[in-house]
XYZ file of C-alpha atoms in Angstrom:
726
model
C -73.231 -57.387 8.564
C -72.130 -58.809 11.878
C -74.577 -60.741 14.063
C -73.967 -60.925 17.798
C -76.146 -63.465 19.620
C -77.111 -62.913 23.215
C -78.649 -65.228 25.765
C -80.414 -68.299 24.406
C -83.588 -67.848 26.477
C -84.404 -64.495 24.801
C -82.570 -64.927 21.527
C -85.105 -63.052 19.437
C -85.006 -60.057 21.804
C -81.281 -60.070 22.550
C -79.911 -60.290 19.013
C -78.171 -57.190 17.722
C -76.699 -56.285 14.378
C -74.024 -53.864 13.260
C -74.069 -52.370 9.763
C -71.320 -50.269 8.257
C -72.307 -48.375 5.125
C -72.157 -44.902 3.639
C -74.785 -42.274 4.298
C -77.170 -42.728 1.388
C -78.949 -39.940 -0.363
C -81.516 -41.158 -2.850
C -79.352 -39.963 -5.709
C -76.217 -41.706 -4.404
C -78.128 -44.933 -3.792
C -79.531 -44.942 -7.328
C -76.011 -44.332 -8.691
C -74.787 -47.431 -6.871
C -77.553 -49.637 -8.298
C -78.157 -50.824 -11.836
C -81.741 -50.276 -12.936
C -83.389 -53.039 -14.904
C -84.106 -51.845 -18.406
C -87.763 -52.244 -19.233
C -88.452 -51.417 -22.836
C -91.731 -49.545 -23.240
C -94.332 -51.447 -25.230
C -96.654 -49.751 -27.647
C -100.426 -49.954 -27.304
C -100.651 -52.021 -30.474
C -98.150 -54.512 -29.071
C -100.132 -54.806 -25.842
C -103.361 -55.393 -27.782
C -101.652 -58.089 -29.868
C -100.357 -59.787 -26.738
C -103.781 -59.768 -25.087
C -105.481 -61.076 -28.241
C -102.910 -63.770 -28.937
C -104.415 -67.202 -28.412
C -102.369 -70.261 -27.527
C -103.579 -73.684 -26.455
C -102.298 -73.093 -22.937
C -104.011 -69.712 -22.670
C -107.282 -71.054 -24.098
C -107.239 -73.946 -21.634
C -106.591 -71.574 -18.744
C -109.444 -69.277 -19.791
C -111.811 -72.220 -20.165
C -110.946 -73.568 -16.709
C -111.363 -70.098 -15.264
C -114.788 -69.663 -16.848
C -115.960 -73.198 -15.990
C -114.246 -74.217 -12.729
C -116.111 -77.554 -12.751
C -113.793 -78.747 -15.547
C -110.885 -78.341 -13.174
C -112.202 -79.869 -9.948
C -114.575 -82.579 -11.208
C -111.893 -84.858 -12.760
C -109.950 -84.631 -9.495
C -112.944 -85.204 -7.226
C -112.026 -87.739 -4.481
C -115.163 -89.885 -4.509
C -114.316 -92.048 -1.504
C -113.380 -89.115 0.723
C -116.018 -86.534 -0.190
C -119.076 -88.317 -1.609
C -120.793 -89.327 1.649
C -120.181 -85.954 3.311
C -121.395 -84.075 0.244
C -124.589 -86.150 0.043
C -125.398 -85.486 3.702
C -124.576 -81.793 3.290
C -126.672 -81.527 0.126
C -129.694 -83.166 1.709
C -129.435 -80.978 4.840
C -129.104 -77.794 2.829
C -131.871 -78.793 0.423
C -134.257 -79.470 3.309
C -133.576 -75.932 4.552
C -133.787 -74.416 1.094
C -137.311 -75.609 0.291
C -139.217 -73.905 3.148
C -136.962 -70.840 2.949
C -137.656 -70.565 -0.776
C -141.384 -70.625 -0.081
C -141.052 -68.048 2.694
C -138.741 -65.653 0.870
C -141.049 -65.642 -2.156
C -143.544 -63.803 0.043
C -140.887 -61.182 0.725
C -140.275 -60.837 -3.007
C -143.983 -60.254 -3.549
C -144.472 -63.302 -5.807
C -146.356 -66.586 -5.291
C -144.446 -69.202 -3.218
C -143.835 -71.565 -6.128
C -141.420 -69.050 -7.657
C -139.312 -69.405 -4.529
C -139.002 -73.109 -5.381
C -137.955 -72.241 -8.933
C -135.341 -69.872 -7.516
C -134.085 -72.693 -5.281
C -133.402 -74.979 -8.236
C -132.206 -73.326 -11.442
C -129.591 -70.953 -9.975
C -128.174 -73.664 -7.704
C -127.785 -75.989 -10.684
C -126.014 -73.319 -12.738
C -123.684 -72.269 -9.912
C -122.330 -75.828 -9.829
C -120.696 -75.199 -13.209
C -119.588 -71.587 -12.863
C -118.947 -70.961 -9.136
C -115.481 -70.982 -7.600
C -116.506 -71.503 -3.958
C -116.936 -75.031 -2.613
C -118.957 -74.235 0.485
C -121.451 -71.416 -0.031
C -125.148 -72.128 -0.641
C -126.642 -70.130 -3.508
C -130.362 -69.459 -3.460
C -133.003 -67.169 -2.021
C -131.965 -64.694 0.663
C -134.070 -62.419 2.854
C -132.311 -59.120 2.062
C -132.381 -59.561 -1.726
C -135.958 -60.876 -1.613
C -137.065 -57.828 0.345
C -135.380 -55.466 -2.131
C -137.130 -57.225 -5.020
C -140.432 -57.061 -3.166
C -140.040 -53.320 -2.723
C -139.605 -52.848 -6.484
C -142.527 -55.150 -7.293
C -144.713 -53.274 -4.825
C -143.760 -49.913 -6.351
C -144.476 -50.905 -9.938
C -147.462 -53.177 -9.266
C -149.176 -51.963 -6.070
C -152.444 -53.430 -4.829
C -154.262 -50.196 -5.635
C -153.508 -50.663 -9.327
C -155.617 -53.810 -9.300
C -158.318 -52.571 -6.908
C -157.122 -54.903 -4.182
C -157.476 -53.472 -0.688
C -156.875 -55.272 2.621
C -160.586 -55.125 3.479
C -161.911 -55.556 -0.055
C -163.812 -58.826 -0.536
C -165.539 -58.427 -3.911
C -166.092 -61.219 -6.410
C -163.297 -59.882 -8.597
C -160.681 -60.108 -5.845
C -159.402 -63.514 -6.970
C -158.966 -62.475 -10.607
C -157.374 -59.182 -9.623
C -154.942 -60.986 -7.316
C -153.891 -63.275 -10.153
C -153.290 -60.267 -12.412
C -151.300 -58.513 -9.708
C -149.161 -61.597 -9.054
C -148.518 -62.066 -12.763
C -147.372 -58.465 -13.062
C -145.106 -58.779 -10.030
C -143.576 -61.950 -11.466
C -142.801 -59.990 -14.650
C -141.173 -57.217 -12.603
C -139.118 -59.708 -10.579
C -137.984 -61.551 -13.729
C -137.001 -58.315 -15.520
C -135.162 -57.093 -12.435
C -133.371 -60.439 -12.106
C -132.321 -60.460 -15.764
C -130.966 -56.915 -15.606
C -129.097 -57.502 -12.341
C -127.630 -60.680 -13.835
C -126.478 -58.821 -16.947
C -124.854 -56.147 -14.759
C -123.039 -58.801 -12.700
C -121.946 -60.621 -15.844
C -120.570 -57.433 -17.416
C -118.758 -56.446 -14.222
C -117.180 -59.895 -14.044
C -116.014 -59.858 -17.661
C -114.593 -56.346 -17.196
C -112.778 -57.521 -14.034
C -114.671 -55.277 -11.645
C -114.576 -57.738 -8.758
C -112.744 -55.146 -6.680
C -115.935 -53.082 -6.227
C -116.731 -55.185 -3.169
C -113.994 -53.398 -1.217
C -116.174 -50.284 -1.058
C -118.801 -52.250 0.853
C -116.955 -52.443 4.147
C -117.886 -55.029 6.749
C -119.503 -52.498 9.146
C -121.538 -51.116 6.226
C -122.741 -54.570 5.141
C -123.540 -55.640 8.697
C -125.439 -52.437 9.429
C -127.287 -52.792 6.125
C -128.255 -56.430 6.721
C -129.364 -55.627 10.279
C -131.620 -52.899 8.889
C -132.901 -55.385 6.324
C -133.706 -57.771 9.180
C -135.804 -55.016 10.782
C -137.659 -54.516 7.480
C -138.224 -58.250 7.082
C -139.377 -58.735 10.668
C -141.809 -55.837 10.415
C -143.187 -57.075 7.100
C -143.915 -60.520 8.596
C -145.721 -59.287 11.707
C -149.028 -59.006 9.872
C -148.795 -62.628 8.720
C -147.891 -63.814 12.212
C -150.826 -61.961 13.761
C -153.236 -62.520 10.901
C -153.759 -58.761 10.468
C -154.802 -57.227 7.135
C -152.677 -54.177 6.280
C -151.200 -52.682 3.127
C -147.519 -52.993 2.311
C -145.550 -49.752 2.457
C -142.597 -48.779 0.295
C -141.970 -45.069 0.874
C -139.396 -43.734 3.396
C -140.199 -44.616 7.006
C -142.057 -47.697 5.720
C -140.964 -49.627 8.825
C -142.688 -47.142 11.120
C -145.813 -47.015 8.950
C -146.030 -50.814 8.769
C -145.512 -51.241 12.493
C -148.077 -48.534 13.252
C -150.592 -50.144 10.900
C -150.180 -53.517 12.596
C -150.603 -52.008 16.057
C -153.642 -49.987 15.009
C -155.315 -53.203 13.779
C -154.106 -55.415 16.606
C -157.681 -55.894 17.806
C -158.440 -57.775 14.572
C -155.594 -60.225 15.123
C -156.347 -63.881 14.444
C -155.733 -65.796 17.682
C -155.297 -69.121 15.909
C -152.635 -67.644 13.586
C -150.831 -66.097 16.560
C -150.810 -69.340 18.583
C -149.675 -71.396 15.593
C -146.953 -68.858 14.770
C -145.625 -68.675 18.330
C -145.520 -72.486 18.560
C -143.552 -72.628 15.288
C -141.123 -69.948 16.483
C -140.490 -71.825 19.739
C -139.858 -75.091 17.885
C -137.551 -73.443 15.329
C -135.534 -71.522 17.947
C -135.220 -74.642 20.079
C -134.013 -76.716 17.146
C -131.504 -74.036 16.140
C -130.156 -73.898 19.679
C -129.764 -77.681 19.756
C -128.092 -77.692 16.344
C -125.631 -75.005 17.409
C -124.825 -76.579 20.766
C -124.475 -80.174 19.580
C -123.350 -79.648 15.992
C -120.225 -81.765 16.557
C -122.253 -84.684 17.911
C -125.209 -84.586 15.505
C -124.542 -86.330 12.168
C -126.910 -83.867 10.467
C -128.776 -80.814 11.810
C -132.354 -81.322 12.865
C -134.432 -80.241 9.801
C -136.985 -78.458 11.933
C -138.048 -76.060 9.177
C -139.288 -78.789 6.851
C -140.769 -80.632 9.838
C -142.707 -77.523 10.865
C -143.978 -77.016 7.306
C -145.153 -80.637 7.015
C -146.748 -80.781 10.470
C -148.446 -77.383 10.189
C -149.740 -78.213 6.732
C -151.215 -81.427 8.114
C -152.816 -79.621 11.060
C -154.193 -76.888 8.790
C -155.709 -79.424 6.419
C -156.989 -81.709 9.153
C -158.674 -78.980 11.184
C -159.645 -76.927 8.131
C -158.151 -73.796 9.731
C -158.885 -71.693 6.653
C -162.628 -72.111 7.054
C -163.005 -72.616 10.793
C -160.467 -70.078 12.100
C -159.962 -67.821 9.045
C -156.230 -68.620 8.968
C -154.594 -67.489 5.721
C -152.948 -70.284 3.780
C -150.566 -70.312 0.856
C -152.985 -72.322 -1.217
C -152.261 -74.825 -3.909
C -148.681 -74.973 -5.150
C -148.410 -76.039 -8.811
C -146.398 -79.131 -9.644
C -143.669 -79.287 -12.278
C -141.819 -76.392 -13.900
C -143.183 -73.552 -15.950
C -141.919 -73.228 -19.541
C -139.166 -70.680 -20.159
C -140.083 -67.232 -21.405
C -138.409 -63.938 -22.230
C -138.657 -61.380 -19.388
C -140.279 -58.057 -20.165
C -137.311 -55.882 -21.138
C -139.541 -52.816 -21.416
C -139.358 -52.632 -17.610
C -135.559 -52.147 -17.627
C -135.839 -48.367 -17.493
C -137.942 -48.476 -14.335
C -135.807 -51.015 -12.479
C -132.272 -50.078 -13.561
C -131.176 -48.340 -10.338
C -132.631 -51.125 -8.227
C -130.897 -53.718 -10.410
C -127.516 -52.086 -9.793
C -128.112 -52.096 -6.037
C -129.246 -55.723 -6.031
C -126.304 -56.776 -8.206
C -123.757 -55.159 -5.891
C -125.375 -56.260 -2.621
C -125.838 -59.816 -3.891
C -122.216 -60.017 -4.985
C -121.014 -58.527 -1.708
C -122.882 -61.177 0.300
C -121.511 -63.964 -1.869
C -117.861 -62.922 -1.973
C -117.689 -62.165 1.760
C -118.936 -65.642 2.729
C -116.870 -67.311 -0.018
C -113.666 -65.682 1.241
C -114.380 -66.733 4.830
C -114.733 -70.407 3.858
C -111.849 -70.282 1.367
C -109.517 -68.932 4.043
C -110.687 -71.557 6.528
C -110.219 -74.502 4.139
C -107.135 -73.304 2.281
C -108.239 -72.536 -1.272
C -108.809 -69.410 -3.344
C -111.915 -67.828 -4.797
C -112.048 -65.301 -7.599
C -114.177 -62.208 -7.173
C -114.483 -61.799 -10.933
C -115.540 -65.424 -11.410
C -118.128 -65.112 -8.643
C -119.579 -62.113 -10.480
C -119.760 -64.164 -13.663
C -121.338 -67.102 -11.811
C -123.998 -64.918 -10.194
C -124.592 -63.165 -13.500
C -125.196 -66.475 -15.267
C -127.419 -67.772 -12.439
C -129.610 -64.682 -12.421
C -129.748 -63.898 -16.132
C -130.417 -67.483 -17.250
C -132.696 -68.170 -14.280
C -134.847 -65.156 -15.122
C -136.072 -66.987 -18.252
C -137.612 -69.535 -15.872
C -139.324 -66.867 -13.698
C -136.796 -67.005 -10.855
C -135.901 -63.949 -8.803
C -132.412 -62.751 -7.877
C -130.370 -65.050 -5.697
C -127.204 -64.788 -3.677
C -125.403 -66.623 -0.909
C -127.456 -67.501 2.171
C -125.495 -67.204 5.403
C -127.547 -69.714 7.389
C -127.616 -72.396 4.668
C -123.929 -71.906 3.892
C -123.054 -72.504 7.540
C -125.137 -75.667 7.552
C -123.603 -76.827 4.282
C -120.081 -76.212 5.555
C -120.647 -77.704 9.033
C -122.237 -80.936 7.710
C -119.265 -81.680 5.494
C -120.149 -80.230 2.802
C -147.500 -74.807 4.313
C -149.520 -71.868 5.890
C -148.422 -68.221 5.591
C -148.222 -68.047 9.359
C -145.669 -70.853 9.386
C -143.646 -69.282 6.564
C -143.598 -65.974 8.468
C -142.296 -67.822 11.528
C -139.538 -69.421 9.428
C -138.511 -66.027 8.066
C -138.457 -64.425 11.522
C -136.412 -67.210 13.098
C -133.874 -67.082 10.266
C -133.303 -63.418 11.107
C -131.831 -64.422 14.467
C -128.259 -64.267 13.158
C -128.809 -60.821 11.668
C -130.289 -59.437 14.867
C -127.218 -60.703 16.720
C -125.278 -58.126 14.734
C -126.528 -55.469 17.163
C -123.669 -56.756 19.340
C -121.335 -54.998 16.868
C -122.230 -51.651 18.441
C -120.414 -52.071 21.800
C -117.526 -53.863 20.093
C -117.016 -51.092 17.545
C -117.425 -48.466 20.269
C -114.370 -49.930 21.976
C -112.304 -50.521 18.846
C -113.209 -48.014 16.115
C -115.659 -45.158 16.520
C -115.388 -44.277 12.825
C -116.449 -47.772 11.752
C -119.222 -47.583 14.318
C -120.481 -44.422 12.621
C -120.548 -46.301 9.286
C -122.553 -49.125 10.904
C -125.028 -46.729 12.512
C -125.491 -44.585 9.388
C -125.950 -47.697 7.251
C -128.520 -49.077 9.679
C -130.495 -45.867 10.251
C -130.484 -44.831 6.588
C -131.609 -48.268 5.435
C -134.342 -48.473 8.072
C -135.697 -44.981 7.471
C -135.180 -44.458 3.723
C -135.551 -48.017 2.501
C -132.873 -50.503 1.428
C -132.163 -48.945 -1.975
C -131.653 -45.331 -0.898
C -130.215 -46.491 2.409
C -127.461 -48.390 0.623
C -126.649 -45.335 -1.503
C -126.418 -43.132 1.595
C -124.279 -45.721 3.401
C -121.788 -46.068 0.526
C -121.559 -42.285 0.168
C -120.905 -41.899 3.871
C -118.260 -44.643 3.796
C -116.441 -42.806 0.983
C -116.655 -39.563 2.966
C -114.996 -41.291 5.933
C -112.064 -42.167 3.666
C -111.741 -38.507 2.679
C -112.025 -37.533 6.340
C -109.209 -39.897 7.280
C -106.892 -38.450 4.646
C -107.687 -34.947 5.872
C -107.306 -35.851 9.546
C -104.056 -37.783 9.752
C -101.763 -38.154 12.721
C -98.872 -35.681 12.766
C -95.812 -36.543 14.843
C -92.389 -35.282 15.804
C -90.007 -38.216 15.853
C -86.959 -38.798 17.997
C -84.294 -41.465 18.245
C -84.250 -44.423 20.565
C -80.703 -43.939 21.926
C -77.931 -45.843 20.151
C -80.255 -47.179 17.419
C -81.493 -46.168 13.995
C -85.101 -46.454 15.187
C -87.230 -43.308 15.403
C -90.524 -43.039 17.308
C -93.019 -40.441 18.467
C -91.417 -38.236 21.137
C -94.778 -37.777 22.856
C -95.356 -41.512 23.165
C -92.144 -42.793 24.735
C -90.055 -41.223 27.489
C -86.802 -42.760 26.258
C -87.050 -41.184 22.807
C -84.758 -38.154 22.450
C -84.540 -35.371 19.886
C -81.323 -34.061 18.380
C -80.347 -30.461 19.031
C -81.178 -28.297 16.040
C -82.999 -31.103 14.176
C -86.754 -31.705 13.918
C -88.157 -34.872 12.284
C -91.750 -34.461 11.090
C -94.029 -37.303 9.986
C -97.625 -37.408 8.691
C -99.252 -40.785 8.108
C -100.858 -39.767 4.832
C -100.016 -38.862 1.266
C -99.474 -35.264 0.240
C -102.063 -34.064 -2.261
C -104.559 -31.297 -2.958
C -107.024 -32.230 -0.206
C -104.595 -32.015 2.707
C -101.678 -29.858 1.557
C -102.727 -26.831 3.614
C -103.294 -28.999 6.681
C -99.820 -30.488 6.189
C -98.154 -27.066 6.178
C -100.152 -25.903 9.199
C -99.274 -29.031 11.181
C -95.603 -28.704 10.223
C -95.432 -25.172 11.624
C -97.314 -26.120 14.772
C -95.379 -29.296 15.558
C -91.898 -27.919 14.854
C -92.635 -24.560 16.502
C -91.079 -22.772 13.525
C -93.320 -20.492 11.481
C -91.344 -18.851 8.650
C -94.067 -16.337 7.870
C -94.281 -15.104 11.469
C -90.496 -14.847 11.766
C -90.155 -12.928 8.504
C -92.936 -10.524 9.492
C -91.252 -9.900 12.843
C -87.950 -9.245 11.096
C -89.519 -6.745 8.745
C -91.150 -4.939 11.656
C -87.819 -4.799 13.465
C -86.078 -3.466 10.380
C -88.714 -0.731 9.958
C -88.390 0.231 13.623
C -84.617 0.302 13.280
C -84.891 2.507 10.200
C -87.104 4.950 12.105
C -84.608 5.027 14.984
C -81.721 5.589 12.597
C -83.593 8.426 10.904
C -84.302 10.021 14.253
C -80.680 9.550 15.291
C -79.465 11.189 12.051
C -81.609 14.293 12.701
C -80.265 14.558 16.230
C -76.733 14.176 14.915
C -77.220 16.972 12.366
C -78.418 19.391 15.067
C -75.494 18.386 17.244
C -73.019 18.972 14.380
C -74.479 22.445 13.721
C -74.187 23.322 17.406
C -70.703 21.898 17.453
C -69.666 24.094 14.504
C -70.828 27.225 16.336
C -68.995 26.146 19.460
C -65.812 25.576 17.522
C -65.996 29.004 15.941
C -66.464 30.613 19.368
C -63.616 28.574 20.750
C -61.319 29.563 17.921
C -62.079 33.238 18.502
C -61.449 32.777 22.196
C -58.173 31.030 21.545
C -57.036 33.723 19.257
C -57.608 36.213 22.071
C -55.830 34.062 24.703
C -52.547 32.143 25.012
C -54.111 28.752 26.115
C -53.650 25.689 23.771
C -56.457 24.844 21.431
C -58.600 21.977 22.684
C -59.859 19.531 20.074
C -63.470 20.196 20.850
C -64.562 18.938 17.448
C -62.906 15.604 17.991
C -64.443 15.211 21.428
C -67.837 16.173 20.060
C -67.627 13.664 17.272
C -66.544 10.893 19.671
C -69.460 11.714 21.989
C -71.958 11.599 19.178
C -70.501 8.337 17.872
C -70.659 6.666 21.290
C -74.243 7.871 21.856
C -75.242 6.714 18.373
C -73.800 3.231 18.980
C -75.972 2.853 22.077
C -79.142 4.069 20.394
C -78.771 2.467 16.946
C -79.692 -1.255 17.344
C -82.736 -2.050 19.468
C -83.016 -5.255 21.500
C -85.721 -6.566 19.161
C -83.495 -6.020 16.156
C -80.658 -7.923 17.807
C -83.137 -10.754 18.589
C -84.486 -11.175 15.070
C -81.386 -10.313 13.041
C -79.364 -13.100 14.675
C -80.385 -16.798 14.584
C -83.236 -16.815 17.103
C -84.499 -20.367 16.537
C -82.792 -23.467 17.769
C -83.846 -25.470 14.696
C -81.493 -25.556 11.724
C -82.727 -28.724 9.956
C -86.214 -30.185 9.440
C -86.483 -33.734 8.094
C -89.791 -34.635 6.434
C -90.349 -38.383 6.790
C -92.129 -39.535 3.615
C -92.214 -43.215 4.564
C -96.048 -43.248 4.892
C -96.517 -41.233 1.689
C -97.952 -43.353 -1.137
C -98.292 -40.646 -3.757
C -97.924 -36.912 -4.306
C -99.767 -34.773 -6.853
C -98.963 -31.440 -8.502
C -100.458 -29.455 -5.606
C -98.394 -31.491 -3.169
C -95.229 -30.788 -5.181
C -95.939 -27.046 -5.174
C -96.534 -27.225 -1.434
C -93.243 -29.047 -0.883
C -91.365 -26.482 -2.980
C -92.979 -23.667 -1.015
C -92.004 -25.281 2.291
C -88.360 -25.605 1.209
C -88.243 -21.996 -0.053
C -89.942 -20.459 3.005
C -87.762 -22.230 5.548
C -84.620 -21.488 3.568
C -85.309 -17.760 3.963
C -85.009 -18.091 7.756
C -81.940 -20.323 7.624
C -83.630 -23.712 8.077
C -82.749 -26.548 5.688
C -85.480 -29.007 4.630
C -84.563 -32.642 3.901
C -86.836 -35.513 2.826
C -86.384 -39.140 3.864
C -87.939 -42.503 3.121
C -89.398 -41.768 -0.314
C -90.645 -44.850 -2.132
C -89.698 -45.395 -5.760
C -93.205 -44.415 -6.868
C -93.045 -41.124 -4.963
C -89.639 -40.351 -6.486
C -91.159 -41.009 -9.918
C -94.009 -38.642 -9.089
C -91.549 -35.952 -8.024
C -89.561 -36.395 -11.233
C -92.636 -36.440 -13.461
C -94.032 -33.294 -11.813
C -90.717 -31.412 -12.265
C -89.874 -31.064 -8.592
C -86.142 -31.287 -9.153
C -84.507 -28.121 -10.491
C -81.616 -25.798 -9.704
C -83.118 -24.936 -6.306
C -84.243 -28.442 -5.323
C -81.698 -31.076 -6.151
C -81.847 -34.793 -5.540
C -79.350 -34.536 -2.699
C -82.154 -33.465 -0.319
C -83.699 -36.952 -0.587
C -82.323 -39.568 1.802
C -82.891 -43.302 1.941
C -83.883 -43.283 5.623
C -84.365 -40.943 8.566
C -81.074 -42.053 10.070
C -79.168 -41.192 6.864
C -80.692 -37.714 6.921
C -79.896 -37.237 10.630
C -76.250 -38.251 10.195
C -75.960 -35.864 7.247
C -77.367 -33.006 9.352
C -74.979 -33.727 12.217
C -71.992 -33.854 9.879
C -72.965 -30.549 8.269
C -73.548 -28.964 11.672
C -70.107 -30.129 12.881
C -68.455 -28.854 9.711
C -70.241 -25.520 10.017
C -69.233 -25.152 13.679
C -65.614 -25.936 12.827
C -65.581 -23.363 10.025
C -67.095 -20.733 12.318
C -64.498 -21.470 14.996
C -61.640 -21.132 12.507
C -63.011 -17.789 11.304
C -63.209 -16.494 14.880
C -59.604 -17.551 15.553
C -58.435 -15.906 12.341
C -60.309 -12.701 13.216
C -58.808 -12.522 16.722
C -55.297 -13.144 15.336
C -55.747 -10.321 12.849
C -56.927 -7.930 15.555
C -53.998 -8.807 17.811
C -51.539 -8.152 14.985
C -53.146 -4.757 14.423
């Protein structure tokens, strides 16, 4: 290779290179290279290798399962300790009121939100691989749990109605709450087991099917659900909690229909809390670089509002609902009710996947920013341990909280009305995701459709069925993309080996007699027919149409020949009679005999030559297309299946019948293996039709065309010499 440097000011753009090498077919290239010999290993050998235990392997597995053993001995106390203490205190101050608030979403008493803010966080310290995310209660997961608890233990089951004020209400409420705690614990245990199993089986890749637009649309819909569910607490309105499809509309309608019963004191207190929380968040965001720690407005609001409520006795004087007494200490561990597994299995799967998706997405963002790696499989194991073990202490499912994680990373490291205000204000970031719509409209309409479907389905059908619909639609978009690829005809940038779309650049030129076709997709059963159709349309060469036209021309020619033969027979009969008359006449006269028969035959022959071939026959029986070679660029092809191989064979056969040669370029090693395994290569399709690159295939076509033209010229010269000698 020879490098020729140009001007120094544009060195990267002016450099050129010259390469001199043979034209490589795939077969010739493989002959020139020595393949590494990889001895196939038996299944038993692979099992033995995987089960073999060495001290190094055991140590690696232990460090992978318990990451704390790896980072704790190396912890730089002087550098990190102060920042981590500040970060931990700031995050903990946020976690306490959020735990209380999100417990209401989960349909359990607030104290269980505090349990969920302690046990899982403690366990994640040992098993988690991310250094910056905050594990704990989260609005979306809490709302999904609350939906399940409401379905299995509705108020009606315990004779609790919004307007019911009987003497048994208190006891019935305790029974309902106890049942909902059982449901939440069983759901948490099952979701934890699912996450743990997926992590052990190395299923961390499942998160890729939850695309970012899907997750953002889903969480935005969850924010709508959460906001709607908290309106009744903010306004002090008594309504039932809905779970069925269109629950958002029913809940909102119920609140509006009872708006006249709103508690003014609750509304004023809630609005004041919202203003304080939004103001503090704005200050924290704007001055986060100057503030040593964020203003803990949430805990301040809880403390102040609790003091005001107690001092003014708002429960008695203004009928403001309060959380009530929160028990001190921890409840003893107990086995969750596994008999509920059958009823909550589908919901557990959804919660397990959504919770993991939230965690791994935030963990990857922080890992990329701070230069370390996180393991999707280990995060599944960590969440599985947190949820399954935590469920024995009556916690509900946890995941990564976006707001707390941002606080934790940036810092280096109680009335129902107030809790509703805290929940609503913490939805601010989720509601900002509506800004995705104009952005996706400009960048990717298909991803916008995923966002919109995820949002609308989750709002209208509920979070569980909405997630199922969203994932199904996302998978359908993948199928749609493979069935709607971009098809192009490529041409050469002059004097280079670079080939681009001829419709995109004016400078790109095509070669005479050569078409280069490219599809940016693999060739398999779902798009094989579309591939063939696009090939015919883009190249302008349809073998089936040409063959049909030829057959029609041949039939027309046969009819003309048949008609001409009948005419010739009648002419010969007439000629015979004329000759006989002429012979008799000659015998009676002395004039020389005229060769009437010869003249007659010459006349018939000349007339037959004019009538025999029609113009259409001449058009179709000679090469009527200007394309002699079609190169299929397989550079974007990742795989090919048996249907794709049959399609490729059919393409080669059909175009060969009309005199067009098909070549294939840019096949990857995996595609060549697929072709070999599926018996593509045979006597009709040899390996010499595969070329290493488009340019190799083009040069081969030009050489063959030149050789063919030279041979044709020599034959014409030889024919003319022969005729002249005659």
